[in-house]
mmCIF file of C-alpha atoms and ligand atoms in Angstrom:
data_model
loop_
_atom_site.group_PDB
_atom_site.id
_atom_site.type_symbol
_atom_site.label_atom_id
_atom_site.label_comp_id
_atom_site.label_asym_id
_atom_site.label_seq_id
_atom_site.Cartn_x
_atom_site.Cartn_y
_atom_site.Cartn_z
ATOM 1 C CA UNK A 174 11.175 34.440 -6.956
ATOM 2 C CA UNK A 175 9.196 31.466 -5.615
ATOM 3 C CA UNK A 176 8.765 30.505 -2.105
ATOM 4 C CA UNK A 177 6.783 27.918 -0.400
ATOM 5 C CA UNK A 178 3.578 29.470 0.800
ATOM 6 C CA UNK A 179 2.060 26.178 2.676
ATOM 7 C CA UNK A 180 2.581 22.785 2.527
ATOM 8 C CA UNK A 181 -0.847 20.565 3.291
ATOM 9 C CA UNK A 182 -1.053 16.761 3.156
ATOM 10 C CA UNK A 183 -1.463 16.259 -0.621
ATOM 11 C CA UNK A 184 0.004 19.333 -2.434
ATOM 12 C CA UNK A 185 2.467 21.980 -1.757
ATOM 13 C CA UNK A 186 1.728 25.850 -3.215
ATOM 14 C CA UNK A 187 4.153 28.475 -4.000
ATOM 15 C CA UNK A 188 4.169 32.031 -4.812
ATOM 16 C CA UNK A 189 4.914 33.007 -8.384
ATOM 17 C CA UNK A 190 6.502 36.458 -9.621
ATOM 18 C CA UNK A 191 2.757 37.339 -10.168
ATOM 19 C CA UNK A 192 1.272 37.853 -6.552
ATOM 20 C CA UNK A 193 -2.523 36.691 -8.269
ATOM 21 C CA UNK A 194 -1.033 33.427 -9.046
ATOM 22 C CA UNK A 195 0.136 30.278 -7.329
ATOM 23 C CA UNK A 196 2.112 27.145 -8.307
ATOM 24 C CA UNK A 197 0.642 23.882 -6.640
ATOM 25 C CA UNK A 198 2.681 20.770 -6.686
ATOM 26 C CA UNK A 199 0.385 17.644 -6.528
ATOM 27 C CA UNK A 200 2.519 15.511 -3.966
ATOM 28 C CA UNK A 201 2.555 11.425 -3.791
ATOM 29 C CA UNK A 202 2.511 11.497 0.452
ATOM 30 C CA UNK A 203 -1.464 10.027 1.336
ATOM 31 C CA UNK A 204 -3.108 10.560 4.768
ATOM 32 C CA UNK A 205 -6.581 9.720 5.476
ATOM 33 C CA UNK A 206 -8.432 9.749 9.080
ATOM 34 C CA UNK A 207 -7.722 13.093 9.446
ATOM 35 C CA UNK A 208 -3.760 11.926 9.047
ATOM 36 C CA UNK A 209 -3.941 9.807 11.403
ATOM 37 C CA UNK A 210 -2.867 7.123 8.767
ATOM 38 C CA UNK A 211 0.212 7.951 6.132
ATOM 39 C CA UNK A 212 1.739 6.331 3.281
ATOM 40 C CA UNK A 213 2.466 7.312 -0.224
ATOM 41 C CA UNK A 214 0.801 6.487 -3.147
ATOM 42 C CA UNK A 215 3.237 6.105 -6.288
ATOM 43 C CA UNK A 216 2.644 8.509 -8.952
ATOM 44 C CA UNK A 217 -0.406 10.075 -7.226
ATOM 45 C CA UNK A 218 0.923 13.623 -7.597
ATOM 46 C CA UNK A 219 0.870 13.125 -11.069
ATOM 47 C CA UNK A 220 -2.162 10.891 -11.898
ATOM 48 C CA UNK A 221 -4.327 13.685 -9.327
ATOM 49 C CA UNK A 222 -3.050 16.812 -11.023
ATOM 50 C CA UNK A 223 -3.596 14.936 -14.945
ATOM 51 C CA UNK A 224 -7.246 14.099 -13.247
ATOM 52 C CA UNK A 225 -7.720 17.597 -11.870
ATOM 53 C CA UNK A 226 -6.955 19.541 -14.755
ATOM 54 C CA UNK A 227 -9.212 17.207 -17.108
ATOM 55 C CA UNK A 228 -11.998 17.736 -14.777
ATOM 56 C CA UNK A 229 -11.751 21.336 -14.315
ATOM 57 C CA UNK A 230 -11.456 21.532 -18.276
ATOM 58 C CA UNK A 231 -14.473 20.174 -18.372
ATOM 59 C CA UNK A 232 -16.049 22.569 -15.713
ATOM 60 C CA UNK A 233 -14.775 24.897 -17.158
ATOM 61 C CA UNK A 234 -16.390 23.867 -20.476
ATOM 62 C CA UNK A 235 -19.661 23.547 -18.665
ATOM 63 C CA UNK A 236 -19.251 27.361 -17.466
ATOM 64 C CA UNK A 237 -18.139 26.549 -13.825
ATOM 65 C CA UNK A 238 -15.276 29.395 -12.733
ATOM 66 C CA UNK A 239 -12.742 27.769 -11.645
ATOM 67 C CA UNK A 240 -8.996 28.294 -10.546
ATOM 68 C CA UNK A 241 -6.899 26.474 -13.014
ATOM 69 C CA UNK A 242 -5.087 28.675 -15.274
ATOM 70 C CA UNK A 243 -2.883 26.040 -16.897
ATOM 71 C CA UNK A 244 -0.952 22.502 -16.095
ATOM 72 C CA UNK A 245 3.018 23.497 -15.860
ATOM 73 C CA UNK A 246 4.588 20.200 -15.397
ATOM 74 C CA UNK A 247 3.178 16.461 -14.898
ATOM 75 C CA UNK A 248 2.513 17.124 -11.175
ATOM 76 C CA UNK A 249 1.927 20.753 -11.369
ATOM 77 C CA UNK A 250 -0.681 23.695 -11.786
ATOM 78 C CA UNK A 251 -0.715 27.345 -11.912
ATOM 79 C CA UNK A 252 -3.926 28.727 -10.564
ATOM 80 C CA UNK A 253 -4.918 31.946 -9.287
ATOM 81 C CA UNK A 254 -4.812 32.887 -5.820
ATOM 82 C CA UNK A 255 -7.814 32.657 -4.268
ATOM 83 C CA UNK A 256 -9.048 33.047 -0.422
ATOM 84 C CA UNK A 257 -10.333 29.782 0.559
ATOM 85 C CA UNK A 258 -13.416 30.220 2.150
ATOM 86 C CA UNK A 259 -12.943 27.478 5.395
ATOM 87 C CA UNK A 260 -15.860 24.927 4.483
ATOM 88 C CA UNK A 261 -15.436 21.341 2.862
ATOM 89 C CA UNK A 262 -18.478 21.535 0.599
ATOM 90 C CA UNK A 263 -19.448 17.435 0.174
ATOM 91 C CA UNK A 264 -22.272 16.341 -2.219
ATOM 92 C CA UNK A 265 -23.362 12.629 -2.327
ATOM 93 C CA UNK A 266 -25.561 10.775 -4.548
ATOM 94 C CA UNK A 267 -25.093 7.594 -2.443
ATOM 95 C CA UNK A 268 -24.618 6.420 0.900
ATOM 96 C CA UNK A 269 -21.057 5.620 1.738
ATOM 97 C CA UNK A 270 -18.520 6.469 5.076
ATOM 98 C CA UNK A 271 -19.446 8.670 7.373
ATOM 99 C CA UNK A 272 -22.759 9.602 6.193
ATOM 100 C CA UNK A 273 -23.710 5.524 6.822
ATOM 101 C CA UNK A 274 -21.873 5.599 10.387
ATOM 102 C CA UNK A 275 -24.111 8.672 11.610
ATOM 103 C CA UNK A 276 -27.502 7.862 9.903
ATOM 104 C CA UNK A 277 -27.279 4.242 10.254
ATOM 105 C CA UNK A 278 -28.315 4.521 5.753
ATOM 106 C CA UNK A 279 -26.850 0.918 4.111
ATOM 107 C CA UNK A 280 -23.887 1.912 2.184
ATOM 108 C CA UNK A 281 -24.590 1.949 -1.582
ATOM 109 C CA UNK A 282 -28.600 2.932 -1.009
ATOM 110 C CA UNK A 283 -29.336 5.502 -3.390
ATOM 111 C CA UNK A 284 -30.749 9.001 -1.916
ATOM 112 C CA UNK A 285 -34.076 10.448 -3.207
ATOM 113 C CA UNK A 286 -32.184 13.882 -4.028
ATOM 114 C CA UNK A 287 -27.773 14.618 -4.055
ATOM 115 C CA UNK A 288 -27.321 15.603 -0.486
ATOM 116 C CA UNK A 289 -25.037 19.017 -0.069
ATOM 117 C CA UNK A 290 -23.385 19.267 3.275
ATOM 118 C CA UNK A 291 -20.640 21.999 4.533
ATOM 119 C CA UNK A 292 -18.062 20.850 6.692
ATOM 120 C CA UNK A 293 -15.988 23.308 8.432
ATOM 121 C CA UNK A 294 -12.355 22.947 7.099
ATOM 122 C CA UNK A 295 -10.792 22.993 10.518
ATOM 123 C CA UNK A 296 -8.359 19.985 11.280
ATOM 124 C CA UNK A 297 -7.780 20.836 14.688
ATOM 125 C CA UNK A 298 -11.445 20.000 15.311
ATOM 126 C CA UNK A 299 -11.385 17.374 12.869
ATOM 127 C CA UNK A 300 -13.782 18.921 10.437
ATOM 128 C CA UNK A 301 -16.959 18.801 11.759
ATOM 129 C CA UNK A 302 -20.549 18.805 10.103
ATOM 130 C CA UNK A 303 -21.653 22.373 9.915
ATOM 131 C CA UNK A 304 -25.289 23.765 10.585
ATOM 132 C CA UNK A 305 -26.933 26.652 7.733
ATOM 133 C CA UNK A 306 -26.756 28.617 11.490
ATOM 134 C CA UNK A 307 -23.372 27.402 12.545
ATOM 135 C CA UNK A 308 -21.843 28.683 9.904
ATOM 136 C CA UNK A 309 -23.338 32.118 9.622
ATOM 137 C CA UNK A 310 -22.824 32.745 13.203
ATOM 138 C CA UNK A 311 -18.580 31.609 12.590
ATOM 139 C CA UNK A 312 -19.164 33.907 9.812
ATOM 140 C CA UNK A 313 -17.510 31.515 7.347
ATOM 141 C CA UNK A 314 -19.759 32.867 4.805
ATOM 142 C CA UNK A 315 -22.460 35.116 3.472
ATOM 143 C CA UNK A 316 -26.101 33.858 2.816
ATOM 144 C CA UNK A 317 -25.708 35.188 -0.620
ATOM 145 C CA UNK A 318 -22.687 33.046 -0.417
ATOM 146 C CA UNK A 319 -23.840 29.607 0.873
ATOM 147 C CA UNK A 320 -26.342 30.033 -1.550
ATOM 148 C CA UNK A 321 -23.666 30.242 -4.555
ATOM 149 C CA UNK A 322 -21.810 27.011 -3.219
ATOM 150 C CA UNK A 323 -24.533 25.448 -3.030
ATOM 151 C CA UNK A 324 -25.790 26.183 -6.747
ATOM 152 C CA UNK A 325 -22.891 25.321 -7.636
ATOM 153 C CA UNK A 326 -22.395 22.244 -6.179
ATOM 154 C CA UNK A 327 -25.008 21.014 -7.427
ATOM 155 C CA UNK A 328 -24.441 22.032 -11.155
ATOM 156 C CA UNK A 329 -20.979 21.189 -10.693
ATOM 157 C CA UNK A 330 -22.495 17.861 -9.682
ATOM 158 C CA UNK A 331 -24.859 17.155 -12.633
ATOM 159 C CA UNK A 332 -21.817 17.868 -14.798
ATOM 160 C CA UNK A 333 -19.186 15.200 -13.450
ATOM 161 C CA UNK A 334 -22.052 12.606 -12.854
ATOM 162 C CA UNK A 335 -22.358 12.829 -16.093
ATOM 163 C CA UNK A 336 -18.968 12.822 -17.111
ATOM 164 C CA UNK A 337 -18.094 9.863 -15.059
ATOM 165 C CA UNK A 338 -21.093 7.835 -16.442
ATOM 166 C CA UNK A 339 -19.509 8.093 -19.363
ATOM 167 C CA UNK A 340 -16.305 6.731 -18.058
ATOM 168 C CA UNK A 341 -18.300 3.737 -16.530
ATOM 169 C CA UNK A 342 -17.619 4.989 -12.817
ATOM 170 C CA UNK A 343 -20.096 5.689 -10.805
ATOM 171 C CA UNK A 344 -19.819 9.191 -8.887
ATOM 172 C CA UNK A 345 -20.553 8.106 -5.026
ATOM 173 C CA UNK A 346 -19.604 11.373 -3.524
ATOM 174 C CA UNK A 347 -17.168 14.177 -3.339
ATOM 175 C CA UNK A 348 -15.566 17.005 -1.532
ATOM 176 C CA UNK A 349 -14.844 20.891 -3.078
ATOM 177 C CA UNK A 350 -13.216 23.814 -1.731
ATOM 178 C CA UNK A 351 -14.057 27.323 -2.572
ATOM 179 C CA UNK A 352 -12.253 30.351 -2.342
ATOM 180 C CA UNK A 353 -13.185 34.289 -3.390
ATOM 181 C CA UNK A 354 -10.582 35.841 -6.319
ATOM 182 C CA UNK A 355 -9.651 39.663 -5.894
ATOM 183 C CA UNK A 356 -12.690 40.997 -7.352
ATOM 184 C CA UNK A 357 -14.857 38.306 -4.690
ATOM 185 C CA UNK A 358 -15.856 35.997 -7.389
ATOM 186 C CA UNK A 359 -16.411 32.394 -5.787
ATOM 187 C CA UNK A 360 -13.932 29.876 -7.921
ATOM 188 C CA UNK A 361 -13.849 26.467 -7.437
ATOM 189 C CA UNK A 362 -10.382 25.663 -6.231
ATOM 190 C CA UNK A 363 -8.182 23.153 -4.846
ATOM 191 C CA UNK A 364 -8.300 19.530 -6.631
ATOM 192 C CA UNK A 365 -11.010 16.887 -7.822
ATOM 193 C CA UNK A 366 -9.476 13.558 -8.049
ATOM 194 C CA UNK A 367 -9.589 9.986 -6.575
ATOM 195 C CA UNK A 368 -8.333 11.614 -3.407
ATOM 196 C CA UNK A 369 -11.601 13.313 -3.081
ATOM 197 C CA UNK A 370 -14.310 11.737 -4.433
ATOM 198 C CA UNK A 371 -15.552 8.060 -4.163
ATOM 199 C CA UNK A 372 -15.552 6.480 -7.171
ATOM 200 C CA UNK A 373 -17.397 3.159 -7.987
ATOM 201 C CA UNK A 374 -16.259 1.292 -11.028
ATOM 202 C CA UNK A 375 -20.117 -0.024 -13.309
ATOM 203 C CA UNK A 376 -18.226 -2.667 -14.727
ATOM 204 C CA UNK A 377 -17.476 -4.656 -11.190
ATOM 205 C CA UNK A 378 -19.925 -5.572 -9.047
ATOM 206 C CA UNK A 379 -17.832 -7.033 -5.745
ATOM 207 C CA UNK A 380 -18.329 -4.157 -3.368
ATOM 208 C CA UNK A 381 -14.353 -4.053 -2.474
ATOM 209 C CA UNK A 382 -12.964 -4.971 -6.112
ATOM 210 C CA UNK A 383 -15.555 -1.749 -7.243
ATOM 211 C CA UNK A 384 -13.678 0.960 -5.263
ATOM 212 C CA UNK A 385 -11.210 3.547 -7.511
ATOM 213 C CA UNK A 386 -10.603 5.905 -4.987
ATOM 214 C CA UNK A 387 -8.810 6.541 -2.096
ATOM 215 C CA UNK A 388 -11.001 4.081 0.303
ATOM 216 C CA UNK A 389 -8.678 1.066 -1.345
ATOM 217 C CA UNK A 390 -5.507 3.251 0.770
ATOM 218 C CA UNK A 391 -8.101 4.028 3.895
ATOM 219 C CA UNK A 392 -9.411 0.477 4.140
ATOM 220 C CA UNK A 393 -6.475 -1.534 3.041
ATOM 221 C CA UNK A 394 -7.981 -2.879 -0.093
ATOM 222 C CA UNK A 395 -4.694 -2.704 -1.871
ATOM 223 C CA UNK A 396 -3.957 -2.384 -5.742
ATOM 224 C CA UNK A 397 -4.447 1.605 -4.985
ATOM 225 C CA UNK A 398 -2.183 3.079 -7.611
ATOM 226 C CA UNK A 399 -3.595 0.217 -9.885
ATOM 227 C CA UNK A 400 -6.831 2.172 -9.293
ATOM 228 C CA UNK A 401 -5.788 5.701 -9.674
ATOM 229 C CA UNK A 402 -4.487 4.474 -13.266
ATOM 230 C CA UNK A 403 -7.885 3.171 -13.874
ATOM 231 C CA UNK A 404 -9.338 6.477 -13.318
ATOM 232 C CA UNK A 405 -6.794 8.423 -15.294
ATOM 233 C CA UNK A 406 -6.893 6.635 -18.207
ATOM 234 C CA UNK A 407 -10.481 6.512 -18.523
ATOM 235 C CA UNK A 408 -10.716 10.436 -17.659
ATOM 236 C CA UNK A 409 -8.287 11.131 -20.167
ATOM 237 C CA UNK A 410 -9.837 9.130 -22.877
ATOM 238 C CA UNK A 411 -13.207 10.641 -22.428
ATOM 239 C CA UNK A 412 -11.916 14.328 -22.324
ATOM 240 C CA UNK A 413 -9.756 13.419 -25.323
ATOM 241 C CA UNK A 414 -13.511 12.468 -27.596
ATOM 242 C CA UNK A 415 -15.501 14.698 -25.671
ATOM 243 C CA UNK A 416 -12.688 17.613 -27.320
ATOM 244 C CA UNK A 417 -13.040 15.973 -30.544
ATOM 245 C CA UNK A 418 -17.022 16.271 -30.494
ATOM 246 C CA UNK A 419 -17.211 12.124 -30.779
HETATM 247 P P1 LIG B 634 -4.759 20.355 3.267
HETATM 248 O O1 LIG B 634 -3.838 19.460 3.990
HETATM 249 O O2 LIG B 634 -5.086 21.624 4.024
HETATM 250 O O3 LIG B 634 -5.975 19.693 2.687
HETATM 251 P P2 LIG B 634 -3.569 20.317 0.616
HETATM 252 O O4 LIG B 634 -2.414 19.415 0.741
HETATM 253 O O5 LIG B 634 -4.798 19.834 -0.061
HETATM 254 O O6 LIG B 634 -3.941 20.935 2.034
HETATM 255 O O7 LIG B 634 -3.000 21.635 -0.056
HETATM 256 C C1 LIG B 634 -3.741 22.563 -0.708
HETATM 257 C C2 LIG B 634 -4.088 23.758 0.152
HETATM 258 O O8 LIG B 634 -4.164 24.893 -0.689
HETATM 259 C C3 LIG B 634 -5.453 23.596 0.795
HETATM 260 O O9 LIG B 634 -5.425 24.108 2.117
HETATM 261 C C4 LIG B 634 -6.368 24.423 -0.101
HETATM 262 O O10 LIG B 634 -7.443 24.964 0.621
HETATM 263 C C5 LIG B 634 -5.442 25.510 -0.602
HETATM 264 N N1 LIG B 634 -5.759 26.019 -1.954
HETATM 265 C C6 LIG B 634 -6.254 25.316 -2.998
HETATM 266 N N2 LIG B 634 -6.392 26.096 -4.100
HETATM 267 C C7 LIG B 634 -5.991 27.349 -3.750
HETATM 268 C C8 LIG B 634 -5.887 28.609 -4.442
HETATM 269 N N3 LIG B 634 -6.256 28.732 -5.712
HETATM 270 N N4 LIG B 634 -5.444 29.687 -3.744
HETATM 271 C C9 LIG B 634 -5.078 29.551 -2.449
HETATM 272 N N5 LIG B 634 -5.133 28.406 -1.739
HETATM 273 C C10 LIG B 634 -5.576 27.309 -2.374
HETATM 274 MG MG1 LIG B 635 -6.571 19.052 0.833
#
C-alpha cells in the first residue's frame, strides 16, 4: 500500500510496503522566493531526479552516506526514511544572491575559504540565517551533530567541485538537507540538482548567458529547461567515464 506522506514544492514522497523506505516523485511545478513565484519547468522532475541520482552515485562513491537506495522510474527514487533534521545547510565558494544583498560582497568575487551556513528550514519564517547558538538553543541539533554537517559539507563540497569542474560548470553554491536513519546515522537526503545549487557554465563568460540553474526561472533569464538539459547531459556523460575509469 502506498499513500502520499507530504507533498512539498518540488517532489512528492510516499510510503512504501517497507515503513524504512520512501518513494519520492521529482515533480515539474517550480517556486522560488519562498513560493512566492510559480511556474513549471518542463521535464524538471525528470532531468532533477537523473541529476540527483548521478550525484549521489558519486557521493556515494566518494564514501558520503547518503539516502538513495535506487532510481525506480525517470522521475522517481526510493530512499530510506530518514528524520530531516530542520536546517538548510548552504556552502558557497562564491558570492552570489542573498549572501551579496546582506554583505554588500560583488557577486562572482571569490571567498578566501567555502563558507558553510545553516539556515533554519522553516517556511513560515521564511528560512532564516541561523546562529552556532540559535540553533542549539531551538535544539535543532547536537554539537556533535553540527559538527558532522559541517564535515560533511565540506567534503561533500570538495567532491562535486570537483566533479563539476570536470563538467566545465562552475559550482557557485548549494543547499543540502540532512536527516538521522533509525540507527541516528546522519544521511544526506533530499535532492542536489539545478534546483539547488548555482551553477555557472566555464565555457560562457556573459554573466546572464553563464547561469544553468534555477536563477534563469527566478530572474527571468529564460531558456531554463534549455539549461537543465545542459546540466544533465554533461552530468551524465561524466558519471558515464568516470564509471568506466576514463
Ligand atoms: P519542500 O517544499 O519542503 O522543500 P520538497 O518538495 O523538496 O519539499 O519535498 C521533499 C521533502 O521531503 C522535503 O521536506 C525534504 O526535507 C523531505 N525529505 C527528503 N528526503 C527525505 C527522506 N529520505 N526521508 C524523509 N523525508 C525526506
Ligand atoms: Mg525542497
Amino acid at each position: 500500500m502506498t499513500e502520499k506522506l507530504y507533498e512539498g514544492k518540488a517532489k512528492i514522497l510516499y510510503t512504501t510496503d517497507d515503513p524504512d523506505i520512501l518513494l519520492t516523485h521529482f515533480k515539474d511545478d517550480a517556486t522560488a522566493f519562498n513560493a512566492q513565484k510559480r511556474g513549471t519547468i518542463v521535464e524538471k522532475g525528470k532531468m532533477n531526479c537523473q541529476i540527483t541520482v548521478a550525484l549521489f552515485q558519486w557521493l556515494e562513491s566518494k564514501g558520503i552516506p547518503t539516502h538513495l537506495i535506487k532510481q525506480s522510474a525517470d522521475d522517481k527514487i526510493l530512499v530510506k526514511r530518514v528524520k530531516i533534521i530542520p536546517i538548510e545547510v548552504v556552502v558557497r565558494n562564491i558570492a552570489a544572491g542573498s549572501l551579496c544583498r546582506q554583505t554588500g560582497l560583488e557577486e562572482g568575487s571569490k571567498l578566501p575559504f567555502p563558507l558553510v551556513e545553516f539556515y533554519f528550514k522553516n517556511d513560515e519564517l521564511g528560512d532564516p540565517l541561523l546562529t552556532r547558538d540559535r540553533l542549539l538553543i531551538l535544539e535543532l541539533a547536537t554539537e556533535e551533530q553540527l559538527k558532522q554537517l559541517q564535515n560533511l559539507a565540506l567534503s561533500i563540497n570538495q567532491h562535486l567541485q570537483e566533479f563539476f569542474a570536470s563538467c566545465q560548470i562552475t559550482l557557485v553554491d548549494f543547499k543540502l538537507e540532512f536527516g538521522l536513519d533509525k540507527q541516528g546515522k546522519v544521511l544526506l537526503a533530499d535532492e542536489i540538482s539545478p534546483d539547488t545549487c548555482r551553477l555557472w557554465d566555464q565555457t560562457e563568460k556573459d554573466p546572464q548567458k553563464r547561469v544553468m540553474d534555477k536563477d534563469r526561472f527566478r530572474r527571468d533569464l529564460g531558456k531554463v529547461e534549455t539549461a537543465y538539459q545542459q546540466v544533465q547531459k554533461r552530468v551524465l556523460e561524466q558519471l558515464g567515464s568516470a564509471k568506466k575509469g576514463l
